[in-house]
């Protein structure tokens, strides 16, 4: 009788106990390498909104330590404190990591305006073709895919691992221009507008995209991010967030009024979803 009563007590206690809430799964995203860098604001918000739609309770956090992009990708690959990175795709990166093939920026990373030193504005007024640009020197991150793309198209590029140093190099005339995405250039100019300017007549274009990447084998997280982004595309919240962050800068760029210098992208993966028109920005 005692044993029966004890089992009954345990059963009643279990039924009356509050439901056990599953622990949150923390997803760590890299912190930008410099404090003024605003490029992570949009992908971080997009990632959080996508994972809110998952059945698993996720919490997105930035890693406490600032790190270069190459370091963040290596730590992601090795499962060392980073779970998701948003970065420009390439065949090499897709071989090392697991891509979520939805362009976060609708391909705007491949629409490049030229950040220049104000004192050299007349040099750029004379640009009429990509051959004119070949006489000048661009600055880029040494581990960015853009560096290889620009060089493959015959452009001179000075590469450095220090993102912030590129602006100082442009100010001191060690490089002639710094190609920046439509989504990046205006926020960056606000920090350096005393000496720098956006060249008003030219835009470089090559097909590419920024994706979320996770570690190879982390299929659950990849599936949940993919599903969340697809739901956001379907209900319009993806486009709403995109326009909130970039609508004004797209209009300010006035791309239809610029000469477009088309470049080839030898690093473009074959599985890029070019055929899904709704995923891409159209001039």
PDB file of C-alpha atoms in Angstrom:
ATOM      1  CA  UNK A   1       0.000   0.000   0.000  1.00  0.00           C
ATOM      2  CA  UNK A   2       2.811   2.371   0.903  1.00  0.00           C
ATOM      3  CA  UNK A   3       4.486   1.772  -2.478  1.00  0.00           C
ATOM      4  CA  UNK A   4       1.207   2.452  -4.297  1.00  0.00           C
ATOM      5  CA  UNK A   5       0.626   5.698  -2.388  1.00  0.00           C
ATOM      6  CA  UNK A   6       4.213   6.827  -3.090  1.00  0.00           C
ATOM      7  CA  UNK A   7       3.801   6.252  -6.835  1.00  0.00           C
ATOM      8  CA  UNK A   8       0.468   8.093  -6.761  1.00  0.00           C
ATOM      9  CA  UNK A   9       2.110  11.020  -4.964  1.00  0.00           C
ATOM     10  CA  UNK A  10       4.863  11.204  -7.599  1.00  0.00           C
ATOM     11  CA  UNK A  11       2.307  11.101 -10.409  1.00  0.00           C
ATOM     12  CA  UNK A  12       0.221  13.909  -8.899  1.00  0.00           C
ATOM     13  CA  UNK A  13       3.355  15.972  -8.248  1.00  0.00           C
ATOM     14  CA  UNK A  14       4.449  15.534 -11.852  1.00  0.00           C
ATOM     15  CA  UNK A  15       1.051  16.583 -13.181  1.00  0.00           C
ATOM     16  CA  UNK A  16       0.909  19.644 -10.953  1.00  0.00           C
ATOM     17  CA  UNK A  17       4.465  20.768 -11.612  1.00  0.00           C
ATOM     18  CA  UNK A  18       4.930  23.627 -14.104  1.00  0.00           C
ATOM     19  CA  UNK A  19       6.042  22.600 -17.583  1.00  0.00           C
ATOM     20  CA  UNK A  20       9.762  22.520 -18.027  1.00  0.00           C
ATOM     21  CA  UNK A  21      10.787  25.234 -20.462  1.00  0.00           C
ATOM     22  CA  UNK A  22      13.467  24.163 -22.886  1.00  0.00           C
ATOM     23  CA  UNK A  23      16.728  26.044 -22.444  1.00  0.00           C
ATOM     24  CA  UNK A  24      17.568  28.652 -25.048  1.00  0.00           C
ATOM     25  CA  UNK A  25      20.120  27.750 -27.679  1.00  0.00           C
ATOM     26  CA  UNK A  26      22.688  30.538 -27.877  1.00  0.00           C
ATOM     27  CA  UNK A  27      23.829  31.465 -31.395  1.00  0.00           C
ATOM     28  CA  UNK A  28      27.021  33.505 -31.441  1.00  0.00           C
ATOM     29  CA  UNK A  29      27.758  36.016 -34.177  1.00  0.00           C
ATOM     30  CA  UNK A  30      31.121  37.809 -34.557  1.00  0.00           C
ATOM     31  CA  UNK A  31      31.593  41.293 -33.184  1.00  0.00           C
ATOM     32  CA  UNK A  32      32.864  43.848 -35.778  1.00  0.00           C
ATOM     33  CA  UNK A  33      36.580  44.494 -35.819  1.00  0.00           C
ATOM     34  CA  UNK A  34      36.147  48.216 -35.056  1.00  0.00           C
ATOM     35  CA  UNK A  35      33.662  50.140 -32.911  1.00  0.00           C
ATOM     36  CA  UNK A  36      32.338  52.494 -35.645  1.00  0.00           C
ATOM     37  CA  UNK A  37      31.595  49.553 -37.993  1.00  0.00           C
ATOM     38  CA  UNK A  38      27.800  49.454 -38.537  1.00  0.00           C
ATOM     39  CA  UNK A  39      27.765  46.633 -41.114  1.00  0.00           C
ATOM     40  CA  UNK A  40      26.529  44.023 -38.624  1.00  0.00           C
ATOM     41  CA  UNK A  41      23.351  45.881 -37.584  1.00  0.00           C
ATOM     42  CA  UNK A  42      21.138  44.601 -40.391  1.00  0.00           C
ATOM     43  CA  UNK A  43      22.276  40.942 -40.555  1.00  0.00           C
ATOM     44  CA  UNK A  44      22.074  40.634 -36.770  1.00  0.00           C
ATOM     45  CA  UNK A  45      18.479  41.885 -36.757  1.00  0.00           C
ATOM     46  CA  UNK A  46      17.611  39.689 -39.743  1.00  0.00           C
ATOM     47  CA  UNK A  47      19.130  36.626 -38.055  1.00  0.00           C
ATOM     48  CA  UNK A  48      17.225  37.233 -34.827  1.00  0.00           C
ATOM     49  CA  UNK A  49      13.926  37.692 -36.683  1.00  0.00           C
ATOM     50  CA  UNK A  50      14.471  34.540 -38.753  1.00  0.00           C
ATOM     51  CA  UNK A  51      15.240  32.421 -35.683  1.00  0.00           C
ATOM     52  CA  UNK A  52      12.188  33.775 -33.840  1.00  0.00           C
ATOM     53  CA  UNK A  53      10.181  31.690 -36.325  1.00  0.00           C
ATOM     54  CA  UNK A  54      11.888  28.410 -35.359  1.00  0.00           C
ATOM     55  CA  UNK A  55      10.442  25.754 -33.058  1.00  0.00           C
ATOM     56  CA  UNK A  56      13.652  25.890 -31.011  1.00  0.00           C
ATOM     57  CA  UNK A  57      14.178  28.822 -28.623  1.00  0.00           C
ATOM     58  CA  UNK A  58      17.256  30.649 -29.921  1.00  0.00           C
ATOM     59  CA  UNK A  59      19.076  33.659 -28.513  1.00  0.00           C
ATOM     60  CA  UNK A  60      21.485  35.555 -30.779  1.00  0.00           C
ATOM     61  CA  UNK A  61      24.548  37.046 -29.096  1.00  0.00           C
ATOM     62  CA  UNK A  62      27.617  38.825 -30.390  1.00  0.00           C
ATOM     63  CA  UNK A  63      30.963  37.332 -29.463  1.00  0.00           C
ATOM     64  CA  UNK A  64      32.605  39.489 -26.757  1.00  0.00           C
ATOM     65  CA  UNK A  65      35.897  39.841 -28.677  1.00  0.00           C
ATOM     66  CA  UNK A  66      36.341  41.937 -31.823  1.00  0.00           C
ATOM     67  CA  UNK A  67      37.940  40.014 -34.679  1.00  0.00           C
ATOM     68  CA  UNK A  68      38.914  40.280 -38.330  1.00  0.00           C
ATOM     69  CA  UNK A  69      36.648  38.622 -40.876  1.00  0.00           C
ATOM     70  CA  UNK A  70      39.197  35.931 -41.688  1.00  0.00           C
ATOM     71  CA  UNK A  71      39.541  35.070 -38.007  1.00  0.00           C
ATOM     72  CA  UNK A  72      35.759  34.871 -37.587  1.00  0.00           C
ATOM     73  CA  UNK A  73      35.452  32.500 -40.541  1.00  0.00           C
ATOM     74  CA  UNK A  74      38.222  30.271 -39.178  1.00  0.00           C
ATOM     75  CA  UNK A  75      36.590  30.111 -35.758  1.00  0.00           C
ATOM     76  CA  UNK A  76      33.251  29.298 -37.390  1.00  0.00           C
ATOM     77  CA  UNK A  77      34.845  26.509 -39.422  1.00  0.00           C
ATOM     78  CA  UNK A  78      36.483  25.058 -36.303  1.00  0.00           C
ATOM     79  CA  UNK A  79      33.400  25.414 -34.083  1.00  0.00           C
ATOM     80  CA  UNK A  80      35.333  27.781 -31.833  1.00  0.00           C
ATOM     81  CA  UNK A  81      32.820  30.192 -30.295  1.00  0.00           C
ATOM     82  CA  UNK A  82      31.196  31.415 -33.523  1.00  0.00           C
ATOM     83  CA  UNK A  83      27.989  29.828 -34.887  1.00  0.00           C
ATOM     84  CA  UNK A  84      26.929  32.120 -37.741  1.00  0.00           C
ATOM     85  CA  UNK A  85      28.726  34.606 -39.965  1.00  0.00           C
ATOM     86  CA  UNK A  86      27.240  36.797 -42.676  1.00  0.00           C
ATOM     87  CA  UNK A  87      29.757  37.342 -45.444  1.00  0.00           C
ATOM     88  CA  UNK A  88      30.175  37.508 -49.185  1.00  0.00           C
ATOM     89  CA  UNK A  89      30.035  34.116 -50.831  1.00  0.00           C
ATOM     90  CA  UNK A  90      32.729  32.470 -52.936  1.00  0.00           C
ATOM     91  CA  UNK A  91      33.472  28.963 -54.160  1.00  0.00           C
ATOM     92  CA  UNK A  92      36.218  28.640 -51.547  1.00  0.00           C
ATOM     93  CA  UNK A  93      33.963  29.722 -48.662  1.00  0.00           C
ATOM     94  CA  UNK A  94      31.142  27.423 -49.755  1.00  0.00           C
ATOM     95  CA  UNK A  95      33.591  24.509 -49.790  1.00  0.00           C
ATOM     96  CA  UNK A  96      34.683  25.216 -46.200  1.00  0.00           C
ATOM     97  CA  UNK A  97      31.342  26.234 -44.682  1.00  0.00           C
ATOM     98  CA  UNK A  98      27.622  25.564 -45.046  1.00  0.00           C
ATOM     99  CA  UNK A  99      25.876  28.440 -46.904  1.00  0.00           C
ATOM    100  CA  UNK A 100      22.255  29.505 -46.570  1.00  0.00           C
ATOM    101  CA  UNK A 101      21.731  30.607 -50.172  1.00  0.00           C
ATOM    102  CA  UNK A 102      19.416  33.557 -49.649  1.00  0.00           C
ATOM    103  CA  UNK A 103      21.113  36.906 -50.470  1.00  0.00           C
ATOM    104  CA  UNK A 104      20.705  38.963 -47.296  1.00  0.00           C
ATOM    105  CA  UNK A 105      21.502  42.175 -49.167  1.00  0.00           C
ATOM    106  CA  UNK A 106      19.665  41.208 -52.379  1.00  0.00           C
ATOM    107  CA  UNK A 107      23.044  41.313 -54.146  1.00  0.00           C
ATOM    108  CA  UNK A 108      23.810  44.943 -53.314  1.00  0.00           C
ATOM    109  CA  UNK A 109      27.280  43.953 -52.095  1.00  0.00           C
ATOM    110  CA  UNK A 110      28.142  43.666 -55.799  1.00  0.00           C
ATOM    111  CA  UNK A 111      27.029  47.235 -56.586  1.00  0.00           C
ATOM    112  CA  UNK A 112      30.125  49.256 -55.712  1.00  0.00           C
ATOM    113  CA  UNK A 113      30.379  53.020 -55.486  1.00  0.00           C
ATOM    114  CA  UNK A 114      33.807  54.607 -55.269  1.00  0.00           C
ATOM    115  CA  UNK A 115      34.892  56.325 -52.079  1.00  0.00           C
ATOM    116  CA  UNK A 116      37.549  58.870 -53.086  1.00  0.00           C
ATOM    117  CA  UNK A 117      39.708  61.646 -51.706  1.00  0.00           C
ATOM    118  CA  UNK A 118      38.026  65.008 -52.411  1.00  0.00           C
ATOM    119  CA  UNK A 119      41.246  66.449 -53.793  1.00  0.00           C
ATOM    120  CA  UNK A 120      41.216  63.878 -56.627  1.00  0.00           C
ATOM    121  CA  UNK A 121      37.638  64.423 -57.792  1.00  0.00           C
ATOM    122  CA  UNK A 122      38.760  65.749 -61.202  1.00  0.00           C
ATOM    123  CA  UNK A 123      40.628  62.488 -61.905  1.00  0.00           C
ATOM    124  CA  UNK A 124      37.391  60.530 -61.612  1.00  0.00           C
ATOM    125  CA  UNK A 125      35.353  63.015 -63.651  1.00  0.00           C
ATOM    126  CA  UNK A 126      37.285  61.793 -66.690  1.00  0.00           C
ATOM    127  CA  UNK A 127      36.410  58.099 -66.214  1.00  0.00           C
ATOM    128  CA  UNK A 128      34.663  56.680 -69.270  1.00  0.00           C
ATOM    129  CA  UNK A 129      35.502  52.970 -69.153  1.00  0.00           C
ATOM    130  CA  UNK A 130      36.990  50.275 -66.973  1.00  0.00           C
ATOM    131  CA  UNK A 131      40.300  50.826 -68.781  1.00  0.00           C
ATOM    132  CA  UNK A 132      40.483  54.337 -67.320  1.00  0.00           C
ATOM    133  CA  UNK A 133      40.114  52.846 -63.853  1.00  0.00           C
ATOM    134  CA  UNK A 134      43.013  50.455 -64.467  1.00  0.00           C
ATOM    135  CA  UNK A 135      45.452  53.345 -64.192  1.00  0.00           C
ATOM    136  CA  UNK A 136      44.454  53.897 -60.555  1.00  0.00           C
ATOM    137  CA  UNK A 137      44.858  51.842 -57.373  1.00  0.00           C
ATOM    138  CA  UNK A 138      41.977  50.540 -55.275  1.00  0.00           C
ATOM    139  CA  UNK A 139      42.148  49.541 -51.626  1.00  0.00           C
ATOM    140  CA  UNK A 140      40.462  46.397 -50.262  1.00  0.00           C
ATOM    141  CA  UNK A 141      40.714  43.900 -47.448  1.00  0.00           C
ATOM    142  CA  UNK A 142      43.399  41.369 -48.314  1.00  0.00           C
ATOM    143  CA  UNK A 143      41.158  38.401 -47.431  1.00  0.00           C
ATOM    144  CA  UNK A 144      37.994  39.754 -49.091  1.00  0.00           C
ATOM    145  CA  UNK A 145      36.726  37.969 -52.237  1.00  0.00           C
ATOM    146  CA  UNK A 146      36.373  41.417 -53.823  1.00  0.00           C
ATOM    147  CA  UNK A 147      40.144  41.737 -53.990  1.00  0.00           C
ATOM    148  CA  UNK A 148      40.438  38.687 -56.240  1.00  0.00           C
ATOM    149  CA  UNK A 149      37.449  39.803 -58.332  1.00  0.00           C
ATOM    150  CA  UNK A 150      38.896  43.255 -58.986  1.00  0.00           C
ATOM    151  CA  UNK A 151      42.316  41.839 -59.844  1.00  0.00           C
ATOM    152  CA  UNK A 152      40.775  39.256 -62.174  1.00  0.00           C
ATOM    153  CA  UNK A 153      39.289  42.171 -64.112  1.00  0.00           C
ATOM    154  CA  UNK A 154      42.672  43.838 -64.507  1.00  0.00           C
ATOM    155  CA  UNK A 155      42.338  46.436 -61.742  1.00  0.00           C
ATOM    156  CA  UNK A 156      45.202  47.371 -59.433  1.00  0.00           C
ATOM    157  CA  UNK A 157      44.398  46.583 -55.805  1.00  0.00           C
ATOM    158  CA  UNK A 158      46.311  47.211 -52.597  1.00  0.00           C
ATOM    159  CA  UNK A 159      45.221  44.721 -49.928  1.00  0.00           C
ATOM    160  CA  UNK A 160      45.472  45.096 -46.168  1.00  0.00           C
ATOM    161  CA  UNK A 161      44.079  43.134 -43.229  1.00  0.00           C
ATOM    162  CA  UNK A 162      43.120  46.344 -41.402  1.00  0.00           C
ATOM    163  CA  UNK A 163      39.680  47.616 -42.445  1.00  0.00           C
ATOM    164  CA  UNK A 164      39.972  50.971 -40.643  1.00  0.00           C
ATOM    165  CA  UNK A 165      43.397  51.595 -42.180  1.00  0.00           C
ATOM    166  CA  UNK A 166      41.879  51.721 -45.678  1.00  0.00           C
ATOM    167  CA  UNK A 167      40.167  55.011 -44.872  1.00  0.00           C
ATOM    168  CA  UNK A 168      43.412  56.491 -43.528  1.00  0.00           C
ATOM    169  CA  UNK A 169      45.222  55.312 -46.659  1.00  0.00           C
ATOM    170  CA  UNK A 170      42.639  57.025 -48.826  1.00  0.00           C
ATOM    171  CA  UNK A 171      42.900  60.220 -46.808  1.00  0.00           C
ATOM    172  CA  UNK A 172      46.708  60.193 -47.090  1.00  0.00           C
ATOM    173  CA  UNK A 173      46.502  59.418 -50.855  1.00  0.00           C
ATOM    174  CA  UNK A 174      48.267  56.054 -50.603  1.00  0.00           C
ATOM    175  CA  UNK A 175      45.369  54.559 -52.581  1.00  0.00           C
ATOM    176  CA  UNK A 176      43.157  56.300 -55.150  1.00  0.00           C
ATOM    177  CA  UNK A 177      39.754  54.845 -54.343  1.00  0.00           C
ATOM    178  CA  UNK A 178      37.958  52.391 -52.071  1.00  0.00           C
ATOM    179  CA  UNK A 179      35.042  50.523 -53.740  1.00  0.00           C
ATOM    180  CA  UNK A 180      32.203  50.208 -51.232  1.00  0.00           C
ATOM    181  CA  UNK A 181      28.780  48.627 -51.432  1.00  0.00           C
ATOM    182  CA  UNK A 182      25.703  50.825 -51.706  1.00  0.00           C
ATOM    183  CA  UNK A 183      24.725  49.412 -48.298  1.00  0.00           C
ATOM    184  CA  UNK A 184      28.011  50.481 -46.682  1.00  0.00           C
ATOM    185  CA  UNK A 185      29.301  53.670 -48.207  1.00  0.00           C
ATOM    186  CA  UNK A 186      27.084  56.390 -46.721  1.00  0.00           C
ATOM    187  CA  UNK A 187      27.530  55.275 -43.110  1.00  0.00           C
ATOM    188  CA  UNK A 188      31.278  55.100 -43.682  1.00  0.00           C
ATOM    189  CA  UNK A 189      31.395  58.498 -45.353  1.00  0.00           C
ATOM    190  CA  UNK A 190      29.698  60.052 -42.316  1.00  0.00           C
ATOM    191  CA  UNK A 191      32.806  59.180 -40.291  1.00  0.00           C
ATOM    192  CA  UNK A 192      35.312  60.593 -42.817  1.00  0.00           C
ATOM    193  CA  UNK A 193      33.436  63.257 -44.763  1.00  0.00           C
ATOM    194  CA  UNK A 194      35.949  66.038 -44.081  1.00  0.00           C
ATOM    195  CA  UNK A 195      38.444  64.537 -46.569  1.00  0.00           C
ATOM    196  CA  UNK A 196      36.482  61.890 -48.501  1.00  0.00           C
ATOM    197  CA  UNK A 197      33.567  61.871 -50.941  1.00  0.00           C
ATOM    198  CA  UNK A 198      31.436  59.486 -52.978  1.00  0.00           C
ATOM    199  CA  UNK A 199      32.331  59.644 -56.680  1.00  0.00           C
ATOM    200  CA  UNK A 200      29.045  60.750 -58.331  1.00  0.00           C
ATOM    201  CA  UNK A 201      29.029  59.182 -61.820  1.00  0.00           C
ATOM    202  CA  UNK A 202      30.280  55.563 -61.769  1.00  0.00           C
ATOM    203  CA  UNK A 203      29.227  52.250 -60.210  1.00  0.00           C
ATOM    204  CA  UNK A 204      31.038  48.929 -60.476  1.00  0.00           C
ATOM    205  CA  UNK A 205      28.877  45.822 -60.665  1.00  0.00           C
ATOM    206  CA  UNK A 206      29.592  42.110 -60.363  1.00  0.00           C
ATOM    207  CA  UNK A 207      27.192  39.271 -59.460  1.00  0.00           C
ATOM    208  CA  UNK A 208      27.621  38.169 -55.848  1.00  0.00           C
ATOM    209  CA  UNK A 209      25.755  37.989 -52.564  1.00  0.00           C
ATOM    210  CA  UNK A 210      26.074  38.017 -48.806  1.00  0.00           C
ATOM    211  CA  UNK A 211      24.831  34.817 -47.170  1.00  0.00           C
ATOM    212  CA  UNK A 212      24.610  33.502 -43.660  1.00  0.00           C
ATOM    213  CA  UNK A 213      27.146  30.693 -43.206  1.00  0.00           C
ATOM    214  CA  UNK A 214      27.228  28.056 -40.469  1.00  0.00           C
ATOM    215  CA  UNK A 215      29.711  25.288 -39.710  1.00  0.00           C
ATOM    216  CA  UNK A 216      29.666  22.217 -41.930  1.00  0.00           C
ATOM    217  CA  UNK A 217      27.414  19.639 -40.271  1.00  0.00           C
ATOM    218  CA  UNK A 218      25.316  22.175 -38.342  1.00  0.00           C
ATOM    219  CA  UNK A 219      22.288  21.259 -40.424  1.00  0.00           C
ATOM    220  CA  UNK A 220      19.670  22.007 -37.748  1.00  0.00           C
ATOM    221  CA  UNK A 221      20.725  25.636 -37.419  1.00  0.00           C
ATOM    222  CA  UNK A 222      21.046  25.970 -41.206  1.00  0.00           C
ATOM    223  CA  UNK A 223      17.533  24.564 -41.681  1.00  0.00           C
ATOM    224  CA  UNK A 224      16.036  26.871 -39.045  1.00  0.00           C
ATOM    225  CA  UNK A 225      17.693  29.980 -40.532  1.00  0.00           C
ATOM    226  CA  UNK A 226      16.584  28.972 -44.036  1.00  0.00           C
ATOM    227  CA  UNK A 227      13.024  28.306 -42.919  1.00  0.00           C
ATOM    228  CA  UNK A 228      12.860  31.592 -41.011  1.00  0.00           C
ATOM    229  CA  UNK A 229      14.157  33.629 -43.942  1.00  0.00           C
ATOM    230  CA  UNK A 230      11.739  31.936 -46.343  1.00  0.00           C
ATOM    231  CA  UNK A 231       8.843  32.759 -44.001  1.00  0.00           C
ATOM    232  CA  UNK A 232      10.013  36.386 -43.841  1.00  0.00           C
ATOM    233  CA  UNK A 233      10.169  36.569 -47.633  1.00  0.00           C
ATOM    234  CA  UNK A 234       6.654  35.137 -47.869  1.00  0.00           C
ATOM    235  CA  UNK A 235       5.059  37.461 -45.309  1.00  0.00           C
ATOM    236  CA  UNK A 236       6.890  40.593 -46.528  1.00  0.00           C
ATOM    237  CA  UNK A 237       8.885  41.221 -43.342  1.00  0.00           C
ATOM    238  CA  UNK A 238      12.195  40.546 -45.139  1.00  0.00           C
ATOM    239  CA  UNK A 239      11.532  43.305 -47.683  1.00  0.00           C
ATOM    240  CA  UNK A 240      10.250  45.637 -44.974  1.00  0.00           C
ATOM    241  CA  UNK A 241      13.434  45.238 -42.931  1.00  0.00           C
ATOM    242  CA  UNK A 242      15.612  45.552 -46.031  1.00  0.00           C
ATOM    243  CA  UNK A 243      13.924  48.818 -47.017  1.00  0.00           C
ATOM    244  CA  UNK A 244      14.128  50.147 -43.459  1.00  0.00           C
ATOM    245  CA  UNK A 245      17.902  49.753 -43.424  1.00  0.00           C
ATOM    246  CA  UNK A 246      18.766  50.391 -47.085  1.00  0.00           C
ATOM    247  CA  UNK A 247      15.874  52.032 -48.915  1.00  0.00           C
ATOM    248  CA  UNK A 248      17.142  55.568 -48.380  1.00  0.00           C
ATOM    249  CA  UNK A 249      20.724  54.702 -49.351  1.00  0.00           C
ATOM    250  CA  UNK A 250      19.575  52.977 -52.546  1.00  0.00           C
ATOM    251  CA  UNK A 251      17.664  56.097 -53.563  1.00  0.00           C
ATOM    252  CA  UNK A 252      20.626  58.288 -52.639  1.00  0.00           C
ATOM    253  CA  UNK A 253      22.956  56.198 -54.809  1.00  0.00           C
ATOM    254  CA  UNK A 254      20.879  57.060 -57.929  1.00  0.00           C
ATOM    255  CA  UNK A 255      22.214  54.006 -59.742  1.00  0.00           C
ATOM    256  CA  UNK A 256      20.177  54.630 -62.911  1.00  0.00           C
ATOM    257  CA  UNK A 257      22.034  57.907 -63.386  1.00  0.00           C
ATOM    258  CA  UNK A 258      25.505  56.319 -63.191  1.00  0.00           C
ATOM    259  CA  UNK A 259      27.717  54.635 -65.766  1.00  0.00           C
ATOM    260  CA  UNK A 260      27.814  50.936 -64.894  1.00  0.00           C
ATOM    261  CA  UNK A 261      31.164  49.171 -65.302  1.00  0.00           C
ATOM    262  CA  UNK A 262      30.293  45.460 -65.464  1.00  0.00           C
ATOM    263  CA  UNK A 263      32.915  43.096 -64.019  1.00  0.00           C
ATOM    264  CA  UNK A 264      33.193  39.315 -64.169  1.00  0.00           C
ATOM    265  CA  UNK A 265      33.161  37.318 -60.950  1.00  0.00           C
ATOM    266  CA  UNK A 266      35.371  34.211 -61.315  1.00  0.00           C
ATOM    267  CA  UNK A 267      34.597  33.290 -57.687  1.00  0.00           C
ATOM    268  CA  UNK A 268      30.827  33.037 -58.173  1.00  0.00           C
ATOM    269  CA  UNK A 269      29.535  29.632 -57.000  1.00  0.00           C
ATOM    270  CA  UNK A 270      27.449  27.709 -59.527  1.00  0.00           C
ATOM    271  CA  UNK A 271      24.580  27.263 -57.033  1.00  0.00           C
ATOM    272  CA  UNK A 272      23.884  30.973 -56.596  1.00  0.00           C
ATOM    273  CA  UNK A 273      20.073  31.341 -56.955  1.00  0.00           C
ATOM    274  CA  UNK A 274      20.195  33.808 -59.833  1.00  0.00           C
ATOM    275  CA  UNK A 275      16.893  32.470 -61.211  1.00  0.00           C
ATOM    276  CA  UNK A 276      14.861  33.576 -58.152  1.00  0.00           C
ATOM    277  CA  UNK A 277      14.268  37.159 -59.224  1.00  0.00           C
ATOM    278  CA  UNK A 278      12.502  38.091 -55.977  1.00  0.00           C
ATOM    279  CA  UNK A 279      15.752  37.569 -54.053  1.00  0.00           C
ATOM    280  CA  UNK A 280      17.702  40.213 -55.965  1.00  0.00           C
ATOM    281  CA  UNK A 281      17.871  43.971 -56.240  1.00  0.00           C
ATOM    282  CA  UNK A 282      17.004  45.260 -59.711  1.00  0.00           C
ATOM    283  CA  UNK A 283      18.315  48.640 -60.847  1.00  0.00           C
TER     284      UNK A 283
END
